[in-house]
Amino acid sequence: MRAKCLVVAFMLAAALLMVGGPAVAAKVVKVGIVSVLSGPVAVIGNGEKWAAEMAVADFEGIEGTKIELVVRDHAYNPGVANEKAKELYEKENVDVIIACPNSAAALAVAQQAKLHKKLFISTSAGTTDLIGKACNRYVFKWNYNDYMLATTVGILGAEKLGKRWYTITSDYAWGHNLLKHFTEAVESKGGKVVGNDMVALHTSDYSPYILKAMNAKPEVLALLNVGKDAVNSTKAAAEYGLKKKVTIVHALLFEPSIRGGGVATFAGDYTAAPWNWVVDNPGARDFADRYLKKTGERPHFMAAAVYSAVTQYLLAVKRAGGADTEKVIKALEGHTFKDMFANPGYVRPEDHQQVGKAYLLRVKQPDQVKGTDDYFEVVGSLPAEQAFGKPGQFGCKLNK
């Protein structure tokens, strides 16, 4: 009797397999995020992580495909970034790594991408070497770069704010690169940089440099630094009265720095950005409102760029019919898109730089701030072709 039951059960199972066919495991697309999630600049990385989570949750999906997000902290250390990229490509088998603030860290990840023949979409590093001497076909540069920041502020600033400039520059590769591009942009509009000081990172006392700048009698003071250095140098300019005599422009200024230093410290200052939550791109405000509800903050442009990069990567996988690296590269190269970050955005096939309109922003006065992180107003813009320069301008020769 027992044997007869087993035979019946076997026949039923076989019949079900014949009707339904063999079970097929879902394909998996793995998106890796490498960013800074610890230390004093974790505000950048946390925003990128939250934006990536939102992008995956919001994505329309790919039939038969599961999307997984794998996040790692590089602690703003290039050596750690290199190790995390190696781990993600080799052990986690991610299909792409996205984000990675810190230019040296991004250059290290770019080399791992080339070695493993996997994609890296750099959204957070400013170095133009990623689209220049260190470019390779597995790397795409999303969002801003140093040239875009310097050109937007330099050109629009020399036209609107004054011709006589003084610069205070962070003394490392990023600052040196910015100073070169700023000087070229200002001079292209008839302006002149009448003096510059190279200052060590994490300097607390900026008074000697502010006093030198005052003696040079500039119309515009450009602070080519970021984070705590931007806060300390701006506070020193206010303390010595220079802020009342000149216009201050920043190479890079985020909502978290204004939040930390106080809006009164930065009121009236200018900076450049590829995006702000007040721009009129379709979906920008909706994204910012949902991000605020999730995190209690408005998204900075680094976070918005990660949301865009994750979304556009997944759409490229969908167009390519899978996550095969070479097919996804072809799906991204020359692609034009419209999303909450860029309207339109374009991925240059020559050097893999994503380009879009660039904005000149001015920090509001304290009594103009109406809500959470409502710090900036848009006061100018440059078209993508002018802000990002020409394809190949930085010497990229993709190894196809």
mmCIF file of C-alpha atoms in Angstrom:
data_model
loop_
_atom_site.group_PDB
_atom_site.id
_atom_site.type_symbol
_atom_site.label_atom_id
_atom_site.label_comp_id
_atom_site.label_asym_id
_atom_site.label_seq_id
_atom_site.Cartn_x
_atom_site.Cartn_y
_atom_site.Cartn_z
ATOM 1 C CA MET A 1 0.000 0.000 0.000
ATOM 2 C CA ARG A 2 2.849 2.399 1.000
ATOM 3 C CA ALA A 3 4.722 1.666 -2.231
ATOM 4 C CA LYS A 4 1.568 2.359 -4.233
ATOM 5 C CA CYS A 5 1.154 5.760 -2.524
ATOM 6 C CA LEU A 6 4.772 6.694 -3.332
ATOM 7 C CA VAL A 7 4.248 5.866 -6.990
ATOM 8 C CA VAL A 8 1.123 8.040 -7.108
ATOM 9 C CA ALA A 9 2.961 10.921 -5.408
ATOM 10 C CA PHE A 10 5.838 10.629 -7.900
ATOM 11 C CA MET A 11 3.438 10.687 -10.843
ATOM 12 C CA LEU A 12 1.662 13.773 -9.476
ATOM 13 C CA ALA A 13 4.988 15.589 -8.992
ATOM 14 C CA ALA A 14 6.084 14.696 -12.508
ATOM 15 C CA ALA A 15 2.770 15.943 -13.876
ATOM 16 C CA LEU A 16 3.136 19.267 -12.060
ATOM 17 C CA LEU A 17 6.650 19.702 -13.483
ATOM 18 C CA MET A 18 5.364 19.007 -16.975
ATOM 19 C CA VAL A 19 2.616 21.629 -16.536
ATOM 20 C CA GLY A 20 4.659 24.329 -14.747
ATOM 21 C CA GLY A 21 8.118 23.548 -16.117
ATOM 22 C CA PRO A 22 11.309 23.569 -14.015
ATOM 23 C CA ALA A 23 11.714 26.371 -11.480
ATOM 24 C CA VAL A 24 14.010 29.135 -12.787
ATOM 25 C CA ALA A 25 16.095 31.100 -10.309
ATOM 26 C CA ALA A 26 15.759 34.879 -10.636
ATOM 27 C CA LYS A 27 18.746 36.725 -12.071
ATOM 28 C CA VAL A 28 20.449 39.113 -9.674
ATOM 29 C CA VAL A 29 21.883 42.535 -10.490
ATOM 30 C CA LYS A 30 24.145 43.718 -7.676
ATOM 31 C CA VAL A 31 24.818 47.432 -7.213
ATOM 32 C CA GLY A 32 27.744 48.317 -4.949
ATOM 33 C CA ILE A 33 27.997 51.654 -3.136
ATOM 34 C CA VAL A 34 31.401 52.729 -1.796
ATOM 35 C CA SER A 35 31.264 55.953 0.192
ATOM 36 C CA VAL A 36 32.265 57.620 3.433
ATOM 37 C CA LEU A 37 29.983 56.483 6.239
ATOM 38 C CA SER A 38 32.194 57.376 9.201
ATOM 39 C CA GLY A 39 34.183 60.406 10.335
ATOM 40 C CA PRO A 40 33.606 64.144 9.871
ATOM 41 C CA VAL A 41 32.378 63.976 6.235
ATOM 42 C CA ALA A 42 29.976 61.072 6.734
ATOM 43 C CA VAL A 43 27.133 63.509 6.008
ATOM 44 C CA ILE A 44 28.072 63.134 2.339
ATOM 45 C CA GLY A 45 28.166 59.344 2.346
ATOM 46 C CA ASN A 46 25.045 58.873 4.423
ATOM 47 C CA GLY A 47 23.136 60.959 1.903
ATOM 48 C CA GLU A 48 24.518 58.845 -0.949
ATOM 49 C CA LYS A 49 23.512 55.621 0.818
ATOM 50 C CA TRP A 50 19.972 56.871 1.468
ATOM 51 C CA ALA A 51 19.610 58.034 -2.139
ATOM 52 C CA ALA A 52 20.788 54.655 -3.475
ATOM 53 C CA GLU A 53 18.229 52.880 -1.269
ATOM 54 C CA MET A 54 15.506 55.140 -2.638
ATOM 55 C CA ALA A 55 16.585 54.569 -6.241
ATOM 56 C CA VAL A 56 16.438 50.782 -5.891
ATOM 57 C CA ALA A 57 13.069 50.953 -4.095
ATOM 58 C CA ASP A 58 11.637 53.312 -6.731
ATOM 59 C CA PHE A 59 12.931 51.429 -9.768
ATOM 60 C CA GLU A 60 10.263 50.030 -12.057
ATOM 61 C CA GLY A 61 11.950 46.605 -12.086
ATOM 62 C CA ILE A 62 13.316 44.172 -14.655
ATOM 63 C CA GLU A 63 11.270 41.028 -15.262
ATOM 64 C CA GLY A 64 12.832 37.960 -13.672
ATOM 65 C CA THR A 65 15.582 40.005 -12.055
ATOM 66 C CA LYS A 66 16.270 40.769 -8.414
ATOM 67 C CA ILE A 67 18.182 43.946 -7.587
ATOM 68 C CA GLU A 68 20.495 43.936 -4.569
ATOM 69 C CA LEU A 69 22.344 46.833 -2.975
ATOM 70 C CA VAL A 70 25.692 46.281 -1.220
ATOM 71 C CA VAL A 71 27.161 49.212 0.732
ATOM 72 C CA ARG A 72 30.699 49.675 2.070
ATOM 73 C CA ASP A 73 32.415 52.457 4.075
ATOM 74 C CA HIS A 74 35.797 53.637 2.773
ATOM 75 C CA ALA A 75 36.247 56.118 5.669
ATOM 76 C CA TYR A 76 37.541 58.717 3.149
ATOM 77 C CA ASN A 77 40.723 56.658 2.789
ATOM 78 C CA PRO A 78 42.016 55.746 -0.711
ATOM 79 C CA GLY A 79 43.667 52.553 0.560
ATOM 80 C CA VAL A 80 40.451 51.364 2.179
ATOM 81 C CA ALA A 81 38.506 52.300 -0.961
ATOM 82 C CA ASN A 82 40.846 50.127 -3.017
ATOM 83 C CA GLU A 83 40.298 47.167 -0.639
ATOM 84 C CA LYS A 84 36.525 47.605 -0.604
ATOM 85 C CA ALA A 85 36.332 47.780 -4.396
ATOM 86 C CA LYS A 86 38.403 44.594 -4.686
ATOM 87 C CA GLU A 87 36.130 42.877 -2.156
ATOM 88 C CA LEU A 88 32.959 43.990 -3.931
ATOM 89 C CA TYR A 89 34.129 42.908 -7.393
ATOM 90 C CA GLU A 90 35.712 39.588 -6.317
ATOM 91 C CA LYS A 91 33.698 38.316 -3.333
ATOM 92 C CA GLU A 92 30.344 40.089 -3.607
ATOM 93 C CA ASN A 93 30.391 39.878 -7.415
ATOM 94 C CA VAL A 94 28.757 43.271 -7.834
ATOM 95 C CA ASP A 95 28.044 44.407 -11.387
ATOM 96 C CA VAL A 96 28.803 48.060 -10.725
ATOM 97 C CA ILE A 97 30.250 50.315 -8.038
ATOM 98 C CA ILE A 98 28.729 53.787 -7.689
ATOM 99 C CA ALA A 99 29.627 56.965 -5.689
ATOM 100 C CA CYS A 100 33.078 57.126 -3.928
ATOM 101 C CA PRO A 101 33.905 60.643 -2.667
ATOM 102 C CA ASN A 102 37.618 61.603 -2.570
ATOM 103 C CA SER A 103 39.508 61.864 -5.855
ATOM 104 C CA ALA A 104 42.391 59.601 -4.826
ATOM 105 C CA ALA A 105 39.891 56.976 -3.659
ATOM 106 C CA ALA A 106 37.968 57.193 -6.930
ATOM 107 C CA LEU A 107 41.173 56.812 -8.965
ATOM 108 C CA ALA A 108 41.976 53.649 -6.980
ATOM 109 C CA VAL A 109 38.497 52.216 -7.615
ATOM 110 C CA ALA A 110 38.827 53.099 -11.308
ATOM 111 C CA GLN A 111 41.921 50.912 -11.499
ATOM 112 C CA GLN A 112 40.084 48.020 -9.814
ATOM 113 C CA ALA A 113 37.247 48.442 -12.323
ATOM 114 C CA LYS A 114 39.722 48.191 -15.183
ATOM 115 C CA LEU A 115 41.429 45.152 -13.637
ATOM 116 C CA HIS A 116 38.145 43.289 -13.075
ATOM 117 C CA LYS A 117 36.445 44.587 -16.257
ATOM 118 C CA LYS A 118 33.471 45.758 -14.195
ATOM 119 C CA LEU A 119 31.736 49.134 -14.181
ATOM 120 C CA PHE A 120 32.460 52.061 -11.871
ATOM 121 C CA ILE A 121 30.235 55.156 -12.000
ATOM 122 C CA SER A 122 32.040 57.930 -10.127
ATOM 123 C CA THR A 123 29.518 60.465 -8.857
ATOM 124 C CA SER A 124 31.373 62.191 -6.034
ATOM 125 C CA ALA A 125 35.018 62.780 -6.994
ATOM 126 C CA GLY A 126 35.998 66.022 -8.693
ATOM 127 C CA THR A 127 39.216 65.069 -10.429
ATOM 128 C CA THR A 128 39.263 65.459 -14.195
ATOM 129 C CA ASP A 129 41.869 62.679 -14.344
ATOM 130 C CA LEU A 130 38.922 60.241 -14.471
ATOM 131 C CA ILE A 131 38.103 61.710 -17.896
ATOM 132 C CA GLY A 132 41.764 62.437 -18.645
ATOM 133 C CA LYS A 133 44.996 60.555 -18.160
ATOM 134 C CA ALA A 134 43.389 57.935 -15.849
ATOM 135 C CA CYS A 135 40.235 57.272 -17.884
ATOM 136 C CA ASN A 136 39.335 53.752 -18.938
ATOM 137 C CA ARG A 137 36.317 52.234 -20.684
ATOM 138 C CA TYR A 138 34.875 50.749 -17.465
ATOM 139 C CA VAL A 139 34.590 54.145 -15.748
ATOM 140 C CA PHE A 140 31.760 56.657 -16.192
ATOM 141 C CA LYS A 141 31.931 60.105 -14.592
ATOM 142 C CA TRP A 142 28.523 61.268 -13.406
ATOM 143 C CA ASN A 143 27.710 64.618 -11.851
ATOM 144 C CA TYR A 144 30.214 67.484 -11.482
ATOM 145 C CA ASN A 145 33.967 67.703 -11.944
ATOM 146 C CA ASP A 146 36.492 70.357 -10.878
ATOM 147 C CA TYR A 147 36.497 72.017 -14.297
ATOM 148 C CA MET A 148 32.704 72.434 -14.200
ATOM 149 C CA LEU A 149 32.759 74.013 -10.740
ATOM 150 C CA ALA A 150 35.589 76.423 -11.562
ATOM 151 C CA THR A 151 34.279 77.335 -15.000
ATOM 152 C CA THR A 152 30.734 78.041 -13.803
ATOM 153 C CA VAL A 153 31.760 80.244 -10.879
ATOM 154 C CA GLY A 154 34.756 81.764 -12.698
ATOM 155 C CA ILE A 155 32.909 82.806 -15.863
ATOM 156 C CA LEU A 156 29.650 83.943 -14.263
ATOM 157 C CA GLY A 157 31.517 85.498 -11.333
ATOM 158 C CA ALA A 158 33.889 87.514 -13.549
ATOM 159 C CA GLU A 159 30.875 88.745 -15.540
ATOM 160 C CA LYS A 160 28.678 89.665 -12.568
ATOM 161 C CA LEU A 161 30.738 90.022 -9.379
ATOM 162 C CA GLY A 162 34.037 91.691 -10.248
ATOM 163 C CA LYS A 163 37.290 91.393 -12.208
ATOM 164 C CA ARG A 164 39.840 91.486 -9.383
ATOM 165 C CA TRP A 165 40.081 88.118 -7.575
ATOM 166 C CA TYR A 166 42.065 86.701 -4.663
ATOM 167 C CA THR A 167 42.135 82.974 -3.955
ATOM 168 C CA ILE A 168 42.783 80.906 -0.819
ATOM 169 C CA THR A 169 43.413 77.312 -1.851
ATOM 170 C CA SER A 170 43.632 73.957 -0.088
ATOM 171 C CA ASP A 171 47.177 72.717 -0.619
ATOM 172 C CA TYR A 172 46.646 69.333 -2.248
ATOM 173 C CA ALA A 173 45.896 67.991 -5.707
ATOM 174 C CA TRP A 174 42.210 68.941 -5.683
ATOM 175 C CA GLY A 175 42.966 72.558 -4.731
ATOM 176 C CA HIS A 176 45.777 72.877 -7.275
ATOM 177 C CA ASN A 177 43.486 71.591 -10.017
ATOM 178 C CA LEU A 178 40.735 74.010 -9.014
ATOM 179 C CA LEU A 179 43.108 76.992 -8.945
ATOM 180 C CA LYS A 180 44.268 76.238 -12.492
ATOM 181 C CA HIS A 181 40.704 76.030 -13.843
ATOM 182 C CA PHE A 182 39.496 79.056 -11.836
ATOM 183 C CA THR A 183 42.337 81.220 -13.119
ATOM 184 C CA GLU A 184 41.645 80.214 -16.737
ATOM 185 C CA ALA A 185 37.896 80.896 -16.377
ATOM 186 C CA VAL A 186 38.334 84.302 -14.707
ATOM 187 C CA GLU A 187 40.932 85.421 -17.261
ATOM 188 C CA SER A 188 38.686 84.300 -20.141
ATOM 189 C CA LYS A 189 36.273 87.063 -19.075
ATOM 190 C CA GLY A 190 38.907 89.755 -18.591
ATOM 191 C CA GLY A 191 39.406 89.159 -14.878
ATOM 192 C CA LYS A 192 42.655 88.672 -12.967
ATOM 193 C CA VAL A 193 43.742 86.636 -9.935
ATOM 194 C CA VAL A 194 45.907 89.158 -8.045
ATOM 195 C CA GLY A 195 47.058 86.787 -5.313
ATOM 196 C CA ASN A 196 46.772 83.285 -3.893
ATOM 197 C CA ASP A 197 47.717 81.434 -0.722
ATOM 198 C CA MET A 198 48.110 77.666 -0.519
ATOM 199 C CA VAL A 199 46.835 76.534 2.890
ATOM 200 C CA ALA A 200 47.217 73.145 4.568
ATOM 201 C CA LEU A 201 44.135 70.986 5.037
ATOM 202 C CA HIS A 202 42.277 71.305 8.356
ATOM 203 C CA THR A 203 43.761 74.703 9.185
ATOM 204 C CA SER A 204 41.930 76.269 12.122
ATOM 205 C CA ASP A 205 43.411 79.802 12.013
ATOM 206 C CA TYR A 206 42.855 81.552 8.676
ATOM 207 C CA SER A 207 43.594 85.054 9.982
ATOM 208 C CA PRO A 208 47.059 85.424 8.288
ATOM 209 C CA TYR A 209 45.576 84.600 4.896
ATOM 210 C CA ILE A 210 42.528 86.811 5.326
ATOM 211 C CA LEU A 211 44.773 89.767 6.279
ATOM 212 C CA LYS A 212 46.913 89.190 3.154
ATOM 213 C CA ALA A 213 43.779 89.078 1.036
ATOM 214 C CA MET A 214 42.557 92.363 2.548
ATOM 215 C CA ASN A 215 45.821 94.077 1.638
ATOM 216 C CA ALA A 216 45.426 92.970 -2.001
ATOM 217 C CA LYS A 217 42.047 94.800 -2.184
ATOM 218 C CA PRO A 218 40.178 92.248 -4.342
ATOM 219 C CA GLU A 219 36.562 92.526 -5.442
ATOM 220 C CA VAL A 220 36.032 88.764 -5.143
ATOM 221 C CA LEU A 221 37.518 86.275 -2.647
ATOM 222 C CA ALA A 222 37.447 82.678 -3.903
ATOM 223 C CA LEU A 223 37.736 80.000 -1.218
ATOM 224 C CA LEU A 224 38.943 76.843 -2.938
ATOM 225 C CA ASN A 225 38.337 74.501 -0.028
ATOM 226 C CA VAL A 226 35.503 72.446 1.413
ATOM 227 C CA GLY A 227 33.946 71.262 4.664
ATOM 228 C CA LYS A 228 35.500 72.514 7.893
ATOM 229 C CA ASP A 229 38.079 74.578 5.960
ATOM 230 C CA ALA A 230 35.258 76.401 4.152
ATOM 231 C CA VAL A 231 33.578 77.142 7.490
ATOM 232 C CA ASN A 232 36.790 78.326 9.206
ATOM 233 C CA SER A 233 37.950 80.536 6.328
ATOM 234 C CA THR A 234 34.504 82.120 5.886
ATOM 235 C CA LYS A 235 34.192 82.838 9.611
ATOM 236 C CA ALA A 236 37.636 84.492 9.567
ATOM 237 C CA ALA A 237 36.618 86.674 6.587
ATOM 238 C CA ALA A 238 33.547 87.814 8.560
ATOM 239 C CA GLU A 239 35.519 88.380 11.790
ATOM 240 C CA TYR A 240 38.066 90.672 10.097
ATOM 241 C CA GLY A 241 35.435 92.592 8.118
ATOM 242 C CA LEU A 242 36.515 91.329 4.701
ATOM 243 C CA LYS A 243 33.123 89.759 4.027
ATOM 244 C CA LYS A 244 31.530 93.249 4.048
ATOM 245 C CA LYS A 245 33.994 94.548 1.443
ATOM 246 C CA VAL A 246 34.161 91.713 -1.103
ATOM 247 C CA THR A 247 31.975 89.012 -2.598
ATOM 248 C CA ILE A 248 32.889 85.506 -1.468
ATOM 249 C CA VAL A 249 32.605 82.544 -3.814
ATOM 250 C CA HIS A 250 33.142 78.900 -2.871
ATOM 251 C CA ALA A 251 34.442 76.083 -5.025
ATOM 252 C CA LEU A 252 32.188 73.612 -3.227
ATOM 253 C CA LEU A 253 29.545 74.403 -0.641
ATOM 254 C CA PHE A 254 27.000 71.907 0.698
ATOM 255 C CA GLU A 255 23.900 72.164 2.808
ATOM 256 C CA PRO A 256 25.636 70.289 5.695
ATOM 257 C CA SER A 257 28.403 72.950 5.854
ATOM 258 C CA ILE A 258 25.816 75.737 5.997
ATOM 259 C CA ARG A 259 23.833 73.791 8.568
ATOM 260 C CA GLY A 260 26.988 73.395 10.675
ATOM 261 C CA GLY A 261 28.432 76.901 10.245
ATOM 262 C CA GLY A 262 25.128 78.769 10.343
ATOM 263 C CA VAL A 263 23.373 80.402 7.409
ATOM 264 C CA ALA A 264 24.407 83.887 8.588
ATOM 265 C CA THR A 265 28.064 82.904 8.097
ATOM 266 C CA PHE A 266 27.528 82.164 4.407
ATOM 267 C CA ALA A 267 24.683 84.579 3.549
ATOM 268 C CA GLY A 268 25.262 86.256 0.168
ATOM 269 C CA ASP A 269 28.071 83.868 -0.858
ATOM 270 C CA TYR A 270 28.097 82.095 -4.237
ATOM 271 C CA THR A 271 28.888 78.580 -5.385
ATOM 272 C CA ALA A 272 28.299 76.285 -8.358
ATOM 273 C CA ALA A 273 26.425 72.992 -8.504
ATOM 274 C CA PRO A 274 24.999 70.633 -11.131
ATOM 275 C CA TRP A 275 21.763 70.372 -9.113
ATOM 276 C CA ASN A 276 19.844 71.723 -6.188
ATOM 277 C CA TRP A 277 16.483 70.595 -4.889
ATOM 278 C CA VAL A 278 14.914 73.910 -5.985
ATOM 279 C CA VAL A 279 15.702 73.432 -9.716
ATOM 280 C CA ASP A 280 12.683 72.906 -11.952
ATOM 281 C CA ASN A 281 13.628 69.442 -13.271
ATOM 282 C CA PRO A 282 10.573 67.141 -13.380
ATOM 283 C CA GLY A 283 10.527 65.056 -10.204
ATOM 284 C CA ALA A 284 13.232 67.058 -8.382
ATOM 285 C CA ARG A 285 10.904 68.458 -5.723
ATOM 286 C CA ASP A 286 9.090 65.149 -5.258
ATOM 287 C CA PHE A 287 12.436 63.393 -4.718
ATOM 288 C CA ALA A 288 13.547 66.086 -2.261
ATOM 289 C CA ASP A 289 10.287 65.885 -0.304
ATOM 290 C CA ARG A 290 10.437 62.086 -0.025
ATOM 291 C CA TYR A 291 14.131 62.268 0.949
ATOM 292 C CA LEU A 292 13.262 64.827 3.642
ATOM 293 C CA LYS A 293 10.547 62.531 4.988
ATOM 294 C CA LYS A 294 12.983 59.594 5.078
ATOM 295 C CA THR A 295 16.010 61.394 6.549
ATOM 296 C CA GLY A 296 14.943 64.714 8.077
ATOM 297 C CA GLU A 297 17.240 66.561 5.635
ATOM 298 C CA ARG A 298 17.065 67.909 2.077
ATOM 299 C CA PRO A 299 19.321 66.022 -0.380
ATOM 300 C CA HIS A 300 22.664 67.576 -1.298
ATOM 301 C CA PHE A 301 23.643 67.306 -4.948
ATOM 302 C CA MET A 302 25.965 64.336 -4.333
ATOM 303 C CA ALA A 303 22.990 62.330 -3.062
ATOM 304 C CA ALA A 304 20.840 63.385 -6.007
ATOM 305 C CA ALA A 305 23.586 62.307 -8.416
ATOM 306 C CA VAL A 306 23.715 58.837 -6.833
ATOM 307 C CA TYR A 307 19.933 58.480 -7.198
ATOM 308 C CA SER A 308 20.259 59.400 -10.886
ATOM 309 C CA ALA A 309 23.288 57.156 -11.509
ATOM 310 C CA VAL A 310 21.691 54.080 -9.902
ATOM 311 C CA THR A 311 18.454 54.645 -11.829
ATOM 312 C CA GLN A 312 20.156 55.255 -15.176
ATOM 313 C CA TYR A 313 22.437 52.235 -14.673
ATOM 314 C CA LEU A 314 19.438 49.955 -14.030
ATOM 315 C CA LEU A 315 17.638 51.368 -17.064
ATOM 316 C CA ALA A 316 20.776 50.666 -19.124
ATOM 317 C CA VAL A 317 20.759 47.058 -17.853
ATOM 318 C CA LYS A 318 17.147 46.814 -18.967
ATOM 319 C CA ARG A 319 17.946 48.187 -22.447
ATOM 320 C CA ALA A 320 20.938 45.855 -22.700
ATOM 321 C CA GLY A 321 18.885 42.791 -21.763
ATOM 322 C CA GLY A 322 21.088 42.018 -18.774
ATOM 323 C CA ALA A 323 24.077 43.164 -16.739
ATOM 324 C CA ASP A 324 26.765 42.074 -19.205
ATOM 325 C CA THR A 325 29.389 44.805 -18.806
ATOM 326 C CA GLU A 326 30.152 45.373 -22.484
ATOM 327 C CA LYS A 327 26.458 45.538 -23.409
ATOM 328 C CA VAL A 328 25.723 48.002 -20.592
ATOM 329 C CA ILE A 329 28.646 50.199 -21.695
ATOM 330 C CA LYS A 330 27.115 50.384 -25.158
ATOM 331 C CA ALA A 331 23.701 51.170 -23.635
ATOM 332 C CA LEU A 332 25.181 54.095 -21.676
ATOM 333 C CA GLU A 333 27.490 55.591 -24.298
ATOM 334 C CA GLY A 334 25.820 58.446 -26.162
ATOM 335 C CA HIS A 335 22.605 58.035 -24.155
ATOM 336 C CA THR A 336 20.379 61.078 -23.596
ATOM 337 C CA PHE A 337 17.976 61.029 -20.667
ATOM 338 C CA LYS A 338 15.694 63.222 -18.599
ATOM 339 C CA ASP A 339 15.316 62.667 -14.864
ATOM 340 C CA MET A 340 15.131 64.646 -11.616
ATOM 341 C CA PHE A 341 18.896 65.303 -11.764
ATOM 342 C CA ALA A 342 19.479 66.310 -15.387
ATOM 343 C CA ASN A 343 16.989 67.658 -17.904
ATOM 344 C CA PRO A 344 18.426 66.670 -20.254
ATOM 345 C CA GLY A 345 21.521 64.697 -19.347
ATOM 346 C CA TYR A 346 23.897 63.204 -21.897
ATOM 347 C CA VAL A 347 26.641 60.574 -21.550
ATOM 348 C CA ARG A 348 29.545 61.470 -23.827
ATOM 349 C CA PRO A 349 30.911 58.392 -25.624
ATOM 350 C CA GLU A 350 34.344 59.979 -26.060
ATOM 351 C CA ASP A 351 35.251 60.170 -22.362
ATOM 352 C CA HIS A 352 32.181 58.791 -20.487
ATOM 353 C CA GLN A 353 31.415 62.148 -18.809
ATOM 354 C CA GLN A 354 27.727 62.717 -18.047
ATOM 355 C CA VAL A 355 26.930 66.360 -18.738
ATOM 356 C CA GLY A 356 24.033 68.682 -17.995
ATOM 357 C CA LYS A 357 23.258 72.291 -17.181
ATOM 358 C CA ALA A 358 25.341 73.871 -14.367
ATOM 359 C CA TYR A 359 23.942 76.371 -11.874
ATOM 360 C CA LEU A 360 25.279 79.408 -10.021
ATOM 361 C CA LEU A 361 23.754 79.460 -6.533
ATOM 362 C CA ARG A 362 23.623 82.212 -3.916
ATOM 363 C CA VAL A 363 23.122 81.589 -0.196
ATOM 364 C CA LYS A 364 19.957 83.226 1.132
ATOM 365 C CA GLN A 365 19.836 85.727 3.964
ATOM 366 C CA PRO A 366 18.660 84.178 7.275
ATOM 367 C CA ASP A 367 15.248 85.872 7.084
ATOM 368 C CA GLN A 368 14.668 84.381 3.596
ATOM 369 C CA VAL A 369 15.030 80.775 4.777
ATOM 370 C CA LYS A 370 11.545 79.257 4.905
ATOM 371 C CA GLY A 371 12.125 75.588 5.732
ATOM 372 C CA THR A 372 14.596 72.763 6.280
ATOM 373 C CA ASP A 373 17.817 73.311 4.285
ATOM 374 C CA ASP A 374 16.202 76.131 2.272
ATOM 375 C CA TYR A 375 19.579 77.827 1.823
ATOM 376 C CA PHE A 376 20.122 78.438 -1.894
ATOM 377 C CA GLU A 377 18.553 80.408 -4.716
ATOM 378 C CA VAL A 378 19.469 79.864 -8.376
ATOM 379 C CA VAL A 379 20.908 83.092 -9.862
ATOM 380 C CA GLY A 380 22.524 81.874 -13.097
ATOM 381 C CA SER A 381 23.361 78.886 -15.252
ATOM 382 C CA LEU A 382 25.722 77.677 -17.960
ATOM 383 C CA PRO A 383 24.794 75.231 -20.750
ATOM 384 C CA ALA A 384 26.361 71.788 -20.490
ATOM 385 C CA GLU A 385 28.698 72.326 -23.447
ATOM 386 C CA GLN A 386 30.270 75.408 -21.830
ATOM 387 C CA ALA A 387 30.322 74.135 -18.240
ATOM 388 C CA PHE A 388 31.944 70.767 -18.996
ATOM 389 C CA GLY A 389 34.182 71.747 -21.921
ATOM 390 C CA LYS A 390 34.784 69.671 -25.023
ATOM 391 C CA PRO A 391 34.983 65.846 -25.192
ATOM 392 C CA GLY A 392 38.596 64.752 -25.043
ATOM 393 C CA GLN A 393 39.711 68.128 -23.657
ATOM 394 C CA PHE A 394 41.454 66.437 -20.732
ATOM 395 C CA GLY A 395 43.305 63.888 -22.827
ATOM 396 C CA CYS A 396 41.132 60.810 -22.434
ATOM 397 C CA LYS A 397 41.872 58.047 -24.921
ATOM 398 C CA LEU A 398 39.536 55.179 -24.144
ATOM 399 C CA ASN A 399 41.138 51.788 -24.616
ATOM 400 C CA LYS A 400 38.490 50.044 -26.664
#
